[in-house]
Structures are given as structure tokens and as C-alpha cells.
Tab-separated table of C-alpha atoms and ligand atoms in Angstrom:
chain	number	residue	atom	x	y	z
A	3	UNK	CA	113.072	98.509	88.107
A	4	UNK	CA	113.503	95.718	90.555
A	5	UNK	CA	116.619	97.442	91.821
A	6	UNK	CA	114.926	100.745	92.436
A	7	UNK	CA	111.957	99.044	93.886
A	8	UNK	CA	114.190	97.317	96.567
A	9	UNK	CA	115.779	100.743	97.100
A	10	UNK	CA	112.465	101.985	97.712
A	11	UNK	CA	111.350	99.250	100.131
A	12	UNK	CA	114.518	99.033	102.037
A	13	UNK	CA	114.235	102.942	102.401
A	14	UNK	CA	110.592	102.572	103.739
A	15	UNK	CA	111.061	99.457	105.870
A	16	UNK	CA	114.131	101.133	107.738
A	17	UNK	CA	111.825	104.321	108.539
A	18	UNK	CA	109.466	101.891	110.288
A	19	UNK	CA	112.047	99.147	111.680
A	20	UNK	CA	113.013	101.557	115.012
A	21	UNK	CA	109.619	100.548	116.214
A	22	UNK	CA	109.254	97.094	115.508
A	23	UNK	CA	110.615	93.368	115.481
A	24	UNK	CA	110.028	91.702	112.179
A	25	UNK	CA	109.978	87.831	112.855
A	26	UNK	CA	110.898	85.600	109.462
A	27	UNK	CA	110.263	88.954	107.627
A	28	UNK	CA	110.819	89.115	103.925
A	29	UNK	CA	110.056	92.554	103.747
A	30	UNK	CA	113.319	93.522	101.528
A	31	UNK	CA	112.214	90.954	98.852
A	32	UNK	CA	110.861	92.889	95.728
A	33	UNK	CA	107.621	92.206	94.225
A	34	UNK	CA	107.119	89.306	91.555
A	35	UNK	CA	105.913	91.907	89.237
A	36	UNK	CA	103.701	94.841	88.722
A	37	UNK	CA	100.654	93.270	87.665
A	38	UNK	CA	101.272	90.796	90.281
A	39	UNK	CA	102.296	86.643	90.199
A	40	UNK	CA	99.503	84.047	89.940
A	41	UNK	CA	102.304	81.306	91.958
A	42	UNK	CA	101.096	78.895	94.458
A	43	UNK	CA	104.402	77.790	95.809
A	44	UNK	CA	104.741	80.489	98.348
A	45	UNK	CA	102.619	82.776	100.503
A	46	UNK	CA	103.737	85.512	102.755
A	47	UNK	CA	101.137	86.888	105.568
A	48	UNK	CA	101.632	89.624	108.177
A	49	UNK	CA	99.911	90.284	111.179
A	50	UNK	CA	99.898	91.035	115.433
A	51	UNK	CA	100.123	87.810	116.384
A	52	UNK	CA	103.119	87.058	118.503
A	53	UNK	CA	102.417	86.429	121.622
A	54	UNK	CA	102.017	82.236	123.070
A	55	UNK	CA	98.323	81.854	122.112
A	56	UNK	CA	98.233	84.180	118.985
A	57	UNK	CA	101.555	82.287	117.562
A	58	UNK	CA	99.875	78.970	118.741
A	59	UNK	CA	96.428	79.745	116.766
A	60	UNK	CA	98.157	81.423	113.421
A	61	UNK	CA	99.794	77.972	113.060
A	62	UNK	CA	96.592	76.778	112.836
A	63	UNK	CA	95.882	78.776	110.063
A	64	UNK	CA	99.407	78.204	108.654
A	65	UNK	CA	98.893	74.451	108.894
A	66	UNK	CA	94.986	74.067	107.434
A	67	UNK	CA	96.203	76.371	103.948
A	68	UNK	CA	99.237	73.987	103.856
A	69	UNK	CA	96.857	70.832	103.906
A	70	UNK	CA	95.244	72.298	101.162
A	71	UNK	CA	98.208	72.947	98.846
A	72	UNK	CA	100.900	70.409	99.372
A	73	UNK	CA	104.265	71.680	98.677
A	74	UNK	CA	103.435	75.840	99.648
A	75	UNK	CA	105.875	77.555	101.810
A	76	UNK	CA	104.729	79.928	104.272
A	77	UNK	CA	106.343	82.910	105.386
A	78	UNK	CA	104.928	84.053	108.698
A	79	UNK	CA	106.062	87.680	108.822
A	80	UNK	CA	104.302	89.382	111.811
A	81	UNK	CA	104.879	92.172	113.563
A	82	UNK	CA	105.071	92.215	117.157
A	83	UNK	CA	102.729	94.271	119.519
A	84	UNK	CA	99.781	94.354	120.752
A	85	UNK	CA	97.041	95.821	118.688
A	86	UNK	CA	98.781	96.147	115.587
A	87	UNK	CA	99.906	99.689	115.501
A	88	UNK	CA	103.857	98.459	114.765
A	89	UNK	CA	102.309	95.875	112.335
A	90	UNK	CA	99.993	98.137	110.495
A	91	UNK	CA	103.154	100.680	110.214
A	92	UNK	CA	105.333	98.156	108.654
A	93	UNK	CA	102.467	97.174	106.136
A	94	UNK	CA	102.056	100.799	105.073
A	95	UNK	CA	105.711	100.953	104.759
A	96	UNK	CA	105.416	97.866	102.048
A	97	UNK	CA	102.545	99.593	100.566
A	98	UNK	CA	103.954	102.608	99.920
A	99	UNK	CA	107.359	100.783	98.159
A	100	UNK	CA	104.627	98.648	96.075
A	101	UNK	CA	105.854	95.491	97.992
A	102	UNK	CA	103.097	93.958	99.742
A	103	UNK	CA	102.450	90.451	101.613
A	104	UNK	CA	100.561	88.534	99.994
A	105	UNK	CA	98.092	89.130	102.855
A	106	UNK	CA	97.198	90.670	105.801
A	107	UNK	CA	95.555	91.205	108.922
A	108	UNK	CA	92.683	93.662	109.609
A	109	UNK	CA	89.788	94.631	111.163
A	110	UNK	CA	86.767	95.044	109.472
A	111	UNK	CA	84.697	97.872	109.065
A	112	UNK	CA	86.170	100.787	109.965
A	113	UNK	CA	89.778	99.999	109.423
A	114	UNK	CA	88.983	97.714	106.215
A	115	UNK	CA	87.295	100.958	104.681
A	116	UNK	CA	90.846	103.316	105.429
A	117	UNK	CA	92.542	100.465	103.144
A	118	UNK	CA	89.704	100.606	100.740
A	119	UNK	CA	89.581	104.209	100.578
A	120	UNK	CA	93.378	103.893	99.776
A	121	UNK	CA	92.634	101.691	96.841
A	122	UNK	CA	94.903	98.839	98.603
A	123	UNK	CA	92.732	95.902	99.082
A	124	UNK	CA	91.220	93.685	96.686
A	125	UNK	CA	87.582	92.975	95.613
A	126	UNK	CA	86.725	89.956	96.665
A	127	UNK	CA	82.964	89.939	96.228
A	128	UNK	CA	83.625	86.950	93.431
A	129	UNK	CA	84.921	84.705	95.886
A	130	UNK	CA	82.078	85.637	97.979
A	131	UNK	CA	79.537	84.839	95.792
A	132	UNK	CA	81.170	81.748	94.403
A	133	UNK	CA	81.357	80.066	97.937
A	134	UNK	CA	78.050	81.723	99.362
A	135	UNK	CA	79.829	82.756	102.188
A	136	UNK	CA	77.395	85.746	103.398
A	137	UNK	CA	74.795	82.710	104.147
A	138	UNK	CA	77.257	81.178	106.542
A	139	UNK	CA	77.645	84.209	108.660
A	140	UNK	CA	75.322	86.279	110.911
A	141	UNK	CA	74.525	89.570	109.100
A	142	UNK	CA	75.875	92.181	111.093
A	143	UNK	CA	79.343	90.200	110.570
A	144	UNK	CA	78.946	89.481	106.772
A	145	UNK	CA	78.134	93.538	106.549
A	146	UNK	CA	81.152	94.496	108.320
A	147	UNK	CA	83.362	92.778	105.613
A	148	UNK	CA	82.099	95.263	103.253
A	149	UNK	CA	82.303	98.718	102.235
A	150	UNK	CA	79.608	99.864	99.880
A	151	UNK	CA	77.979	96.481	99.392
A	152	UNK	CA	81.519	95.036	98.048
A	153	UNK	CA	83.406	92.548	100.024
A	154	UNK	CA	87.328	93.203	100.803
A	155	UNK	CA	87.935	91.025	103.189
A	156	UNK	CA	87.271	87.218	105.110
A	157	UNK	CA	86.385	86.915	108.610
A	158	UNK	CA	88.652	84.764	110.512
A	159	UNK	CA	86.723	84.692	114.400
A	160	UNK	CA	84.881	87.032	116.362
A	161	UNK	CA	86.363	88.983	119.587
A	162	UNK	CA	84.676	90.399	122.369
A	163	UNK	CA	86.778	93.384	124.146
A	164	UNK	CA	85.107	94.503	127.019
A	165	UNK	CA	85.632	91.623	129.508
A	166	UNK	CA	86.772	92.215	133.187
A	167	UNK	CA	88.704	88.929	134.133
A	168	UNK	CA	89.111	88.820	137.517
A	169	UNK	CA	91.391	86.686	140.014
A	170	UNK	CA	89.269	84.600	142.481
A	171	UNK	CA	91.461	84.456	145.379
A	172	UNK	CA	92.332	87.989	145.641
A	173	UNK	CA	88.425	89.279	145.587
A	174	UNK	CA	87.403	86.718	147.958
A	175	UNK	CA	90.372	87.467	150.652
A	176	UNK	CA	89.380	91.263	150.047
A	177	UNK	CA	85.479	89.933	150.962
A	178	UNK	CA	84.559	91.526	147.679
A	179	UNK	CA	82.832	90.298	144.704
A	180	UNK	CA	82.378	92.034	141.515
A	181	UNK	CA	78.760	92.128	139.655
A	182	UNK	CA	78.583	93.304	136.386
A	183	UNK	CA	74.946	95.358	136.970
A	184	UNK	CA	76.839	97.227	139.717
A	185	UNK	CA	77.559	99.381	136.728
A	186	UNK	CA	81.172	101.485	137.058
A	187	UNK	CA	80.350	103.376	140.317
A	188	UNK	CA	80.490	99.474	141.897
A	189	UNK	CA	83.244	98.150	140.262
A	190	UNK	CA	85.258	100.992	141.172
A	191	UNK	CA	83.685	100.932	144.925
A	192	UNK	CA	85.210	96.863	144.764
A	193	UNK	CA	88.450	97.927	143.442
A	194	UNK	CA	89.235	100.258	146.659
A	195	UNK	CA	88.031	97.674	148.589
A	196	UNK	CA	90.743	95.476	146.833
A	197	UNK	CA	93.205	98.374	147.924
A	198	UNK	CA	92.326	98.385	151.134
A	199	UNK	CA	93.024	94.907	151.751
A	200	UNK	CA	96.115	95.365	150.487
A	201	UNK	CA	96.633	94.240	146.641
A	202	UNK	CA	96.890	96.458	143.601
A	203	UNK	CA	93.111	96.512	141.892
A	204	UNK	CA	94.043	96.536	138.422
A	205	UNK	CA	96.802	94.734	136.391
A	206	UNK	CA	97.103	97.113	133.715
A	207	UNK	CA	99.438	96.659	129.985
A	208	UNK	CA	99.679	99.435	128.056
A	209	UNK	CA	103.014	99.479	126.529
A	210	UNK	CA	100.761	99.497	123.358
A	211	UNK	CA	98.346	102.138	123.757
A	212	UNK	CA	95.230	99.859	122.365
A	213	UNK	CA	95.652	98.318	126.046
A	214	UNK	CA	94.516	101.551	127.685
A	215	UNK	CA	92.739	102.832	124.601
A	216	UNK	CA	90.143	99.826	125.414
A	217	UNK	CA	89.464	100.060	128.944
A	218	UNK	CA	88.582	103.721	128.037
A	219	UNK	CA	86.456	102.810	125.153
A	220	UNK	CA	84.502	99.673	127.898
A	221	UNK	CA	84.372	102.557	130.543
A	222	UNK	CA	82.639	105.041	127.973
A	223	UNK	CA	79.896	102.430	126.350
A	224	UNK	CA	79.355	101.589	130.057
A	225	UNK	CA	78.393	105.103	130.855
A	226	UNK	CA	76.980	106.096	127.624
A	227	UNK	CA	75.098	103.129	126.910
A	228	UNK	CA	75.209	101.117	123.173
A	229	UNK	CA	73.046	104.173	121.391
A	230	UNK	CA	74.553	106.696	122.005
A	231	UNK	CA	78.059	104.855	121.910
A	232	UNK	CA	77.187	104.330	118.036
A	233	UNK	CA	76.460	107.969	118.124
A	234	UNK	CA	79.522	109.422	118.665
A	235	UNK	CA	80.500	108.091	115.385
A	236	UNK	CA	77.536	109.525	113.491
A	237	UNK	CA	78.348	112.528	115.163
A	238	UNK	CA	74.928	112.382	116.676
A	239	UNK	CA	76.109	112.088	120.152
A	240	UNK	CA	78.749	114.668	121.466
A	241	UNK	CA	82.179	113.668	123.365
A	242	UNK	CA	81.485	116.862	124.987
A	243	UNK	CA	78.318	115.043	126.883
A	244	UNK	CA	78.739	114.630	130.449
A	245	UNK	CA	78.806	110.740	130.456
A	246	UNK	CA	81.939	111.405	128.740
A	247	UNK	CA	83.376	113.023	131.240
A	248	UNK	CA	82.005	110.841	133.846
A	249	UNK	CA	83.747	107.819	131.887
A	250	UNK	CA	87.006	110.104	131.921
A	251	UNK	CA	87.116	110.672	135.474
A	252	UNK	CA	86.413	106.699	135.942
A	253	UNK	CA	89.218	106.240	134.125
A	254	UNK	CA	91.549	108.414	135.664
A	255	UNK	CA	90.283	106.580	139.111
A	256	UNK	CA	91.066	103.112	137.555
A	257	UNK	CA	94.441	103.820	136.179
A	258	UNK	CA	95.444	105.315	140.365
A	259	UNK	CA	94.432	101.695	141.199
A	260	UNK	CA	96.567	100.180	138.583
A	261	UNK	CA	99.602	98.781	138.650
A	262	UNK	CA	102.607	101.822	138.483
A	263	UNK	CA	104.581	99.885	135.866
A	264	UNK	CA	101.760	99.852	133.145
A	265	UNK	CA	103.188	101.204	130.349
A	266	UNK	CA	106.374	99.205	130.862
A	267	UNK	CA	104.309	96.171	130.176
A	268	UNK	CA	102.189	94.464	127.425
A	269	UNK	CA	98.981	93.201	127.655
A	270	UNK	CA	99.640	89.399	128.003
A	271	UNK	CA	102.055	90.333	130.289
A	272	UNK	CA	99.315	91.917	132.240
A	273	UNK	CA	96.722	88.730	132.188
A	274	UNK	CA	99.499	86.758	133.235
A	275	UNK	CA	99.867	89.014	136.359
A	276	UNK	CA	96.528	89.164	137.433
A	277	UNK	CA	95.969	85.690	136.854
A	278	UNK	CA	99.628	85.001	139.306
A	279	UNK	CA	97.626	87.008	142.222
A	280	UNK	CA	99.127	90.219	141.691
A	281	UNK	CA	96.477	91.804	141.408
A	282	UNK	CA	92.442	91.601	141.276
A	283	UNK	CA	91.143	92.478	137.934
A	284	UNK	CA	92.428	92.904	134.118
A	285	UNK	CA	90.483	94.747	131.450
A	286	UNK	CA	91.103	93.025	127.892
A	287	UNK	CA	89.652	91.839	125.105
A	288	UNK	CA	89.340	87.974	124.876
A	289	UNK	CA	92.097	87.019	123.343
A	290	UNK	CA	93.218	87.136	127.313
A	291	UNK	CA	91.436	83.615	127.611
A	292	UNK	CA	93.344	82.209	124.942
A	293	UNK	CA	96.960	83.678	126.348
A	294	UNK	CA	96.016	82.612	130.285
A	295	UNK	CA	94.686	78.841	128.694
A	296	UNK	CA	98.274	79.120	126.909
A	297	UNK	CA	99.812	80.078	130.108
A	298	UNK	CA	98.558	76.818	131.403
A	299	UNK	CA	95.970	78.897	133.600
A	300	UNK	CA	92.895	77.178	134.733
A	301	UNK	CA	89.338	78.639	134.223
A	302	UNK	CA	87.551	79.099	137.348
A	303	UNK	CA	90.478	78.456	139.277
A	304	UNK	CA	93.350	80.927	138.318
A	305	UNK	CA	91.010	83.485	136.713
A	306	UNK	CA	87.445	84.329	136.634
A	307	UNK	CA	85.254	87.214	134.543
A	308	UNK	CA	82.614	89.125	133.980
A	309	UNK	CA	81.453	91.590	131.412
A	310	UNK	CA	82.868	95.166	132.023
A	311	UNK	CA	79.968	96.178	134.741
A	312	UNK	CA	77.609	98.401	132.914
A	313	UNK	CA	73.718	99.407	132.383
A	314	UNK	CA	73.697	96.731	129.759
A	315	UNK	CA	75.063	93.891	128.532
A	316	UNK	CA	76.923	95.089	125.484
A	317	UNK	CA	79.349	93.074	123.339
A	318	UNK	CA	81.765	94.788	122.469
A	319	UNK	CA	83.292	93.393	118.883
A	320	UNK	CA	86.662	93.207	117.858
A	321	UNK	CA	86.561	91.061	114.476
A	322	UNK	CA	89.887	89.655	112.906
A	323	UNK	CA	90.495	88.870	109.219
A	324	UNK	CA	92.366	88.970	106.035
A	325	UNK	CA	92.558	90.720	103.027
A	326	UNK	CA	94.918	90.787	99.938
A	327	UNK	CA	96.343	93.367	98.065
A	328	UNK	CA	94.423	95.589	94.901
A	329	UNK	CA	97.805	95.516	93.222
A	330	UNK	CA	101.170	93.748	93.033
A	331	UNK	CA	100.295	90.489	94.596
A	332	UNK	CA	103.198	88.094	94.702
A	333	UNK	CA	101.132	84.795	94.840
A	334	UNK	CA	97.677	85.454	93.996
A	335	UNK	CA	96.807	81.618	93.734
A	336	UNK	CA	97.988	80.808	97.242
A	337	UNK	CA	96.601	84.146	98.587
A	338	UNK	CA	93.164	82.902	97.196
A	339	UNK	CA	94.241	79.100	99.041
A	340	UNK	CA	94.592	80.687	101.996
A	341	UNK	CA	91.628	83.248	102.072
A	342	UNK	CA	89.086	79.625	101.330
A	343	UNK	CA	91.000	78.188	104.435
A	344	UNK	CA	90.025	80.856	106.460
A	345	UNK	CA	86.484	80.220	105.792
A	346	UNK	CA	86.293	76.793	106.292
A	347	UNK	CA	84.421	76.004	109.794
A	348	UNK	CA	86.364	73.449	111.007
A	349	UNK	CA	89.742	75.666	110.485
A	350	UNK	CA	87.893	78.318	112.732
A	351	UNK	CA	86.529	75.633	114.971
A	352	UNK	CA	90.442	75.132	115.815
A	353	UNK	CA	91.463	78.549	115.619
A	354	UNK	CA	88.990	79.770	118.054
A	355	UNK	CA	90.247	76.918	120.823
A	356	UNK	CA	93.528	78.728	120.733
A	357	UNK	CA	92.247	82.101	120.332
A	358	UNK	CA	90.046	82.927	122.823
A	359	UNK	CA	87.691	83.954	120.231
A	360	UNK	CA	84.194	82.264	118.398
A	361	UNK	CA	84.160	81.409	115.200
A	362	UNK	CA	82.593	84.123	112.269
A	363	UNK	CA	80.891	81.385	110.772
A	364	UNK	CA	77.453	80.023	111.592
A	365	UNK	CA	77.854	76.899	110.744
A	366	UNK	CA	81.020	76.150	112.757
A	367	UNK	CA	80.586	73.425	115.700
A	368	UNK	CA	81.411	75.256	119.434
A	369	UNK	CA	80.380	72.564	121.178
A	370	UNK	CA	83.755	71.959	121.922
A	371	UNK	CA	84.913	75.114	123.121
A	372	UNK	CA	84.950	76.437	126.498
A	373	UNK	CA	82.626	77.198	128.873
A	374	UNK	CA	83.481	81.110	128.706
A	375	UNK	CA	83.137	80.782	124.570
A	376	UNK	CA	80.012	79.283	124.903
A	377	UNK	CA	78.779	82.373	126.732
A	378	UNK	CA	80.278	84.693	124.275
A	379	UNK	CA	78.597	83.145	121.315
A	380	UNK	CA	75.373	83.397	122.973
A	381	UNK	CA	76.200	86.850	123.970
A	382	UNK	CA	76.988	87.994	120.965
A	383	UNK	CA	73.451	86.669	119.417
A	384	UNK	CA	71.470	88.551	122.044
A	385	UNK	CA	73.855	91.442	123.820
A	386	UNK	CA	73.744	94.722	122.166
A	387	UNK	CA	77.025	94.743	119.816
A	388	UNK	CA	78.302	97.638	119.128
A	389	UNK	CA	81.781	97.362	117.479
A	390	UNK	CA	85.422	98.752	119.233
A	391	UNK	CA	87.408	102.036	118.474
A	392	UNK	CA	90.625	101.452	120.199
A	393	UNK	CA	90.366	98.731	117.372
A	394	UNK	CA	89.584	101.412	114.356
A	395	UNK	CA	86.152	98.673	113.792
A	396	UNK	CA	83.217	101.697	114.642
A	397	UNK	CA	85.365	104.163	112.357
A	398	UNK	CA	88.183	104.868	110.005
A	399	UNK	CA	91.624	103.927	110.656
A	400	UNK	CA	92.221	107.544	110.754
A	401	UNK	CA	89.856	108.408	113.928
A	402	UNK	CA	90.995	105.672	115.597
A	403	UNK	CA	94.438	106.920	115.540
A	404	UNK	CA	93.424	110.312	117.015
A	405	UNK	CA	91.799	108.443	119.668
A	406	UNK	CA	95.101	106.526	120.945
A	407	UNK	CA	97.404	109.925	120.460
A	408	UNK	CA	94.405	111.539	122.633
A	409	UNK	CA	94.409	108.434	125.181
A	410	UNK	CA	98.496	108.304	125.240
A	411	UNK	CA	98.484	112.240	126.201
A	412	UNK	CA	96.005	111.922	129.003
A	413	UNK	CA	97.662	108.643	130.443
A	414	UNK	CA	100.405	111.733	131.129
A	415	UNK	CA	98.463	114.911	131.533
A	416	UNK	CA	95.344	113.592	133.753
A	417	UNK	CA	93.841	116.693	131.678
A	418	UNK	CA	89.851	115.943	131.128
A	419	UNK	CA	88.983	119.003	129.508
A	420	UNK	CA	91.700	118.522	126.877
A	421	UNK	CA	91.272	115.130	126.306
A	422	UNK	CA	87.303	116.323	125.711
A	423	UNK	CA	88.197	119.254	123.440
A	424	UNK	CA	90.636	117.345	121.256
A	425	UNK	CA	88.400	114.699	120.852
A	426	UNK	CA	85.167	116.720	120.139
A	427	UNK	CA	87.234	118.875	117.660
A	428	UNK	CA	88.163	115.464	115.667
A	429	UNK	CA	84.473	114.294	115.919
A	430	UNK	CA	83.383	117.721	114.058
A	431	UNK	CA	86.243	117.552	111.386
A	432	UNK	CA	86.806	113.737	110.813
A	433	UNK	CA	83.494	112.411	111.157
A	434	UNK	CA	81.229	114.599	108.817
B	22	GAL	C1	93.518	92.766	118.458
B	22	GAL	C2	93.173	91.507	117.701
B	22	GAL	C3	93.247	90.307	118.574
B	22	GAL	C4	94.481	90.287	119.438
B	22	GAL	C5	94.793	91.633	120.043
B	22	GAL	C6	96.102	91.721	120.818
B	22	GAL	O1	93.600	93.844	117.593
B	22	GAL	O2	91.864	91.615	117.223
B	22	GAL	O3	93.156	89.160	117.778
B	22	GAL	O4	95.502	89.783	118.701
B	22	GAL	O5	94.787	92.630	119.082
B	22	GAL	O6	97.210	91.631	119.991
């Protein structure tokens, strides 16, 4: 059994390693057993985070579950890129064989109910109530971490993915400044400016489609507004309107001002330039004030932002957590360890310093964090949230992934009208 199971898993990893680097990865382990092991001596966890700040704040997380259960050995076993796509691919991989972490990164919502659907996640609505966790977070984010009124998974911090941050120097020597009610038609009127004065507009990462995915997605809420955003997922609101195809020309506009190299480059890799004067602006989701802090960037100084320039101040949310597996959990008492960590404020307190993001929790103290967080968490209580689909949060897993194919053929083909007809076909078939 444990022979054939290793078969199995070495088979399936090796179908998914071409596209990904497995740091400390103990994929080709078997499982303890099939009902799963109850040890607390070891935990294995897998997500995205690779890059400086993402490393930097997981050992955050590493260290607090450690603190709380002396002696536990913890294998960190993400998978880089941006996003998660190469991640998520090895986890199915590990699914599939029946060899899972013991847990694993996720979005809520959306994604969360593709793994429920599956039958691969836990219910952890036990834990839930035992700790009273759903008082200790604002509603809309206790909600997303469940899927008909169970809960699945444990909110980790909360990321906002529509911010423009923006390089000081290089808007003020091209006499331009950017202001988020100019809405799109004024950002994009800056940006030439920018080109005329000589700089590349936009730093741009896309090596991992999310990058590109999500200054689509910011470009389209911007156009479309937060209601009728929601509706495209309802199916109530067509991506056959013309706002849509306003938002795709913008976007075909803003990549010609990017930089040519885009998809040769990642998306810290892209902060990092903007924030070194090569260009003016960077689209990303916040975890870009975590990797430019990392980068030993200075706020204010080396990097400025504003929220993507719209009709409204929406927040755009991109929520991180974990969840454990429904069935063959190696280590379910140090899975359970490291879920409570998760949870506890002054863990996310920490994590969010390094992060970029705020903490889930309510009663977490941000008085510490930065200036820009501060914003965000009062943002967040008033903007209009809506939540992201280059991060499969607004809808399934499944959607999402027609999305970036869709985005990854027009970055080639420039095609509107068959970037509109694919995606208005998957709206009527996937979303009924
Ligand atoms: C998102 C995730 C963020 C950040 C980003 C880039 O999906 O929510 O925490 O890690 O990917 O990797």
C-alpha cells in the first residue's frame, strides 16, 4: 500500500514538477495512514510564499505555532510563483496521490468552495465555535470562510489588490500627478504624459499571469463600478456590456505603456523596478508594500500610491488563509496547533508588518503598522469591497482559471472581441 501510494505520488508530483520549484518539499513522503495521524511532532504546510517579504512573514507564522508546541518540526514546502497557480498544481498533484500537507494555503470564498466541492478540505466549524472566532472578525470576512454556513478554513490577513503605487520622482520630473477620481481616462492621460517625458509608464510582472490578470480585473471594477462588478458573477451583469470593452481597450493602452519585458518578469521584480525609477507606476496587490519595505524601500520617499483611479473607492479583497485536509492528514494535532496560531491577534499583528496586509481579526492592535495599513484598514471598513477574480475569491477556482487562459491569450492576440466572446460564453455555462 505504502509502496503503491509513493508510486502514485511520485508519478503525480513529476507531471507537475516541469513547472515548479519545490523548496524543502516532502512531497514524495507517503501518508501516515489512511484515516490520517493524530502526531504533533511534525507539520508540513504549502503555499506561494517565496519571495523576501512573503518568506520573511511565513516565518512568522512558522515561529508563533513553534512557540506553542515545543519540540514540532516544520516543513515549509512552498511553491514558488506568484499567485499560486504552480503551488495550487502541485497540491492537486498530492491530492490526487492521497498525500496531502498537512495544510495549505487558499483563498476564501470562491476558491475555498472548488476544494469543498471536491470534498478535500476539512470541517472546521468545531474549532470555530469552540474559540468564537466569527465574533473576532468583521462579517463579510467570517462569511467568506464558509461555504453553506460551514467553516473550512482560518483567515490569516486581509489584502487589498487594486493599488497603483507610484514612484515620486519620476511623476514629478514628468510635471504629472496622478489622482485617483481622475478615473481611468486620467490615469491613462498621466501615463503618456510619463512617456513623453521620457520614462516607461508602467512597470509591469506578469511572468505569472495573476500579475496581468489583476490590473485587468482593477481596470474593469473601475469602469463597471462595485455593482455591477459583483454582477458578472451572478450572471446579472454581461461581459458583453460596453464598460467591458471600454476596460479592455484600457488595458490594451496600459500594457503599450508597459515595460516590453513583462512577461519575462515577476511581480516583485516589477515593484522593485518601479520603485528603482524605472518607471512611474506599478499595479499590484499589497503585498507590494511588504516586498518594497523588504527591499529596504522607503514609504513616501522611494514609492508612493493611490487606489487604482476609479468612480469609487472600491477595495478590492484578496484574503489569505489555511485549511487542512478532509482525509489523510499526517499530523492532525499540529495541523489543529497551527490553524489556533493563525488566529491569534498578536501572530497577525506581526504577520501583517511583514506582509503588507491587515490583520482578519478585529481585535488585533494596528496601531503599529504603517501609515499605508492604517489607510487600508479604514478603507476596508468604509470602501465598497468587492472581492478579486484573478484571485478565484468572487468565484470558483474553475472560472477563475478561464479568466487567466482568456487574459494570457489576449496579452498575445490584442483580440477584444474574442477575449469578450470567450468570456461571456464561460459566464453563461460556468456561472448558472
Ligand atoms: C496572492 C496572495 C498574496 C501574495 C500574492 C503574490 O494570491 O494573496 O498573499 O502572496 O499572491 O504571491
Amino acid at each position: 500500500m505504502r509502496v503503491q501510494n509513493k508510486l502514485k505520488i511520485s508519478m503525480a508530483v513529476a507531471a507537475a514538477a516541469s513547472l515548479m520549484t519545490v523548496t524543502g518539499c516532502s512531497a514524495n513522503q507517503p501518508a501516515g495512514s489512511s484515516t490520517g495521524g493524530s502526531g504533533t511532532d511534525k507539520l508540513e504546510i504549502t503555499s506561494w510564499w517565496t519571495s523576501g517579504s512573503e518568506a520573511d512573514a511565513l516565518n512568522v507564522l512558522i515561529d508563533g505555532v513553534k512557540k506553542t508546541s515545543p519540540g514540532l518540526s516544520v516543513d515549509n514546502a512552498a511553491v514558488s510563483g506568484g499567485g499560486g497557480a504552480n503551488a495550487r498544481q502541485a497540491l492537486a498533484a498530492r491530492l490526487q496521490a492521497g498525500s496531502p500537507p498537512d495544510s495549505w494555503q487558499l483563498h476564501p470564498a470562491g476558491q475555498l468552495k472548488s476544494y469543498v466541492d471536491g470534498g478535500q478540505v476539512a470541517d472546521l466549524t468545531d474549532l470555530w465555535t469552540q474559540n468564537d472566532w466569527a465574533s473576532k472578525l468583521p462579517k463579510d470576512v467570517a462569511e467568506a470562510q464558509q461555504v453553506n454556513g460551514k467553516y473550512y478554513t482560518v483567515p490569516i490577513g486581509v489584502h487589498r489588490g487594486n493599488v497603483l503605487w507610484t514612484n515620486p520622482a519620476v511623476l514629478s520630473k514628468a510635471n504629472v500627478k496622478i489622482d485617483p477620481a481622475s478615473g481611468v481616462d486620467g490615469l491613462i492621460t498621466a501615463l503618456k504624459q510619463v512617456q513623453a517625458s521620457g520614462t516607461t509608464p508602467v512597470c509591469l510582472g506578469d511572468k505569472d499571469i495573476f500579475a496581468s490578470a489583476e490590473l485587468l480585473e482593477s481596470i474593469i471594477m473601475s469602469r463597471t463600478g462595485a455593482e455591477n462588478y459583483k454582477k458578472l458573477f451572478t450572471n446579472e451583469y454581461s461581459f458583453d456590456a460596453p464598460e467591458m470593452k471600454q476596460a479592455l481597450e484600457d488595458y490594451k493602452t496600459i500594457l503599450s505603456l508597459s515595460n516590453k519585458d513583462h512577461s519575462a518578469i515577476t511581480w516583485d521584480e516589477a515593484v522593485k523596478k518601479m520603485a528603482n525609477g524605472s518607471c512611474a507606476v506599478s499595479l499590484m496587490g499589497d503585498w507590494a508594500y511588504g516586498e518594497l519595505l523588504n527591499a529596504k524601500k522607503t514609504p513616501g520617499k522611494d514609492f508612493a500610491w493611490v487606489t487604482f483611479p476609479g468612480k469609487e473607492d472600491i477595495f478590492d479583497y484578496v484574503g489569505d488563509g489555511f485549511s487542512i485536509p478532509a482525509n489523510n492528514i499526517p499530523h492532525a494535532d499540529a495541523a489543529k496547533a497551527w490553524l489556533t496560531t493563525l488566529m491569534d491577534p498578536k501572530i497577525q499583528t506581526e504577520f501583517a508588518a511583514k506582509k503588507g496586509s491587515i490583520p482578519a481579526v478585529t481585535n488585533a492592535d494596528i496601531s503599529t503598522l504603517s501609515q499605508y495599513q492604517q489607510e487600508a484598514a479604514k478603507s476596508f471598513a468604509k470602501a465598497s469591497v468587492v472581492s478579486s477574480l484573478a484571485h478565484g475569491q468572487v468565484t470558483t477556482a474553475e472560472f477563475a482559471q478561464t479568466y487567466a487562459d482568456a487574459v494570457s491569450t489576449f496579452n498575445g492576440s490584442g483580440n477584444i472581441d474574442a477575449f469578450m466572446a470567450s468570456m461571456t460564453q464561460a459566464q453563461k455555462t460556468q456561472l448558472k
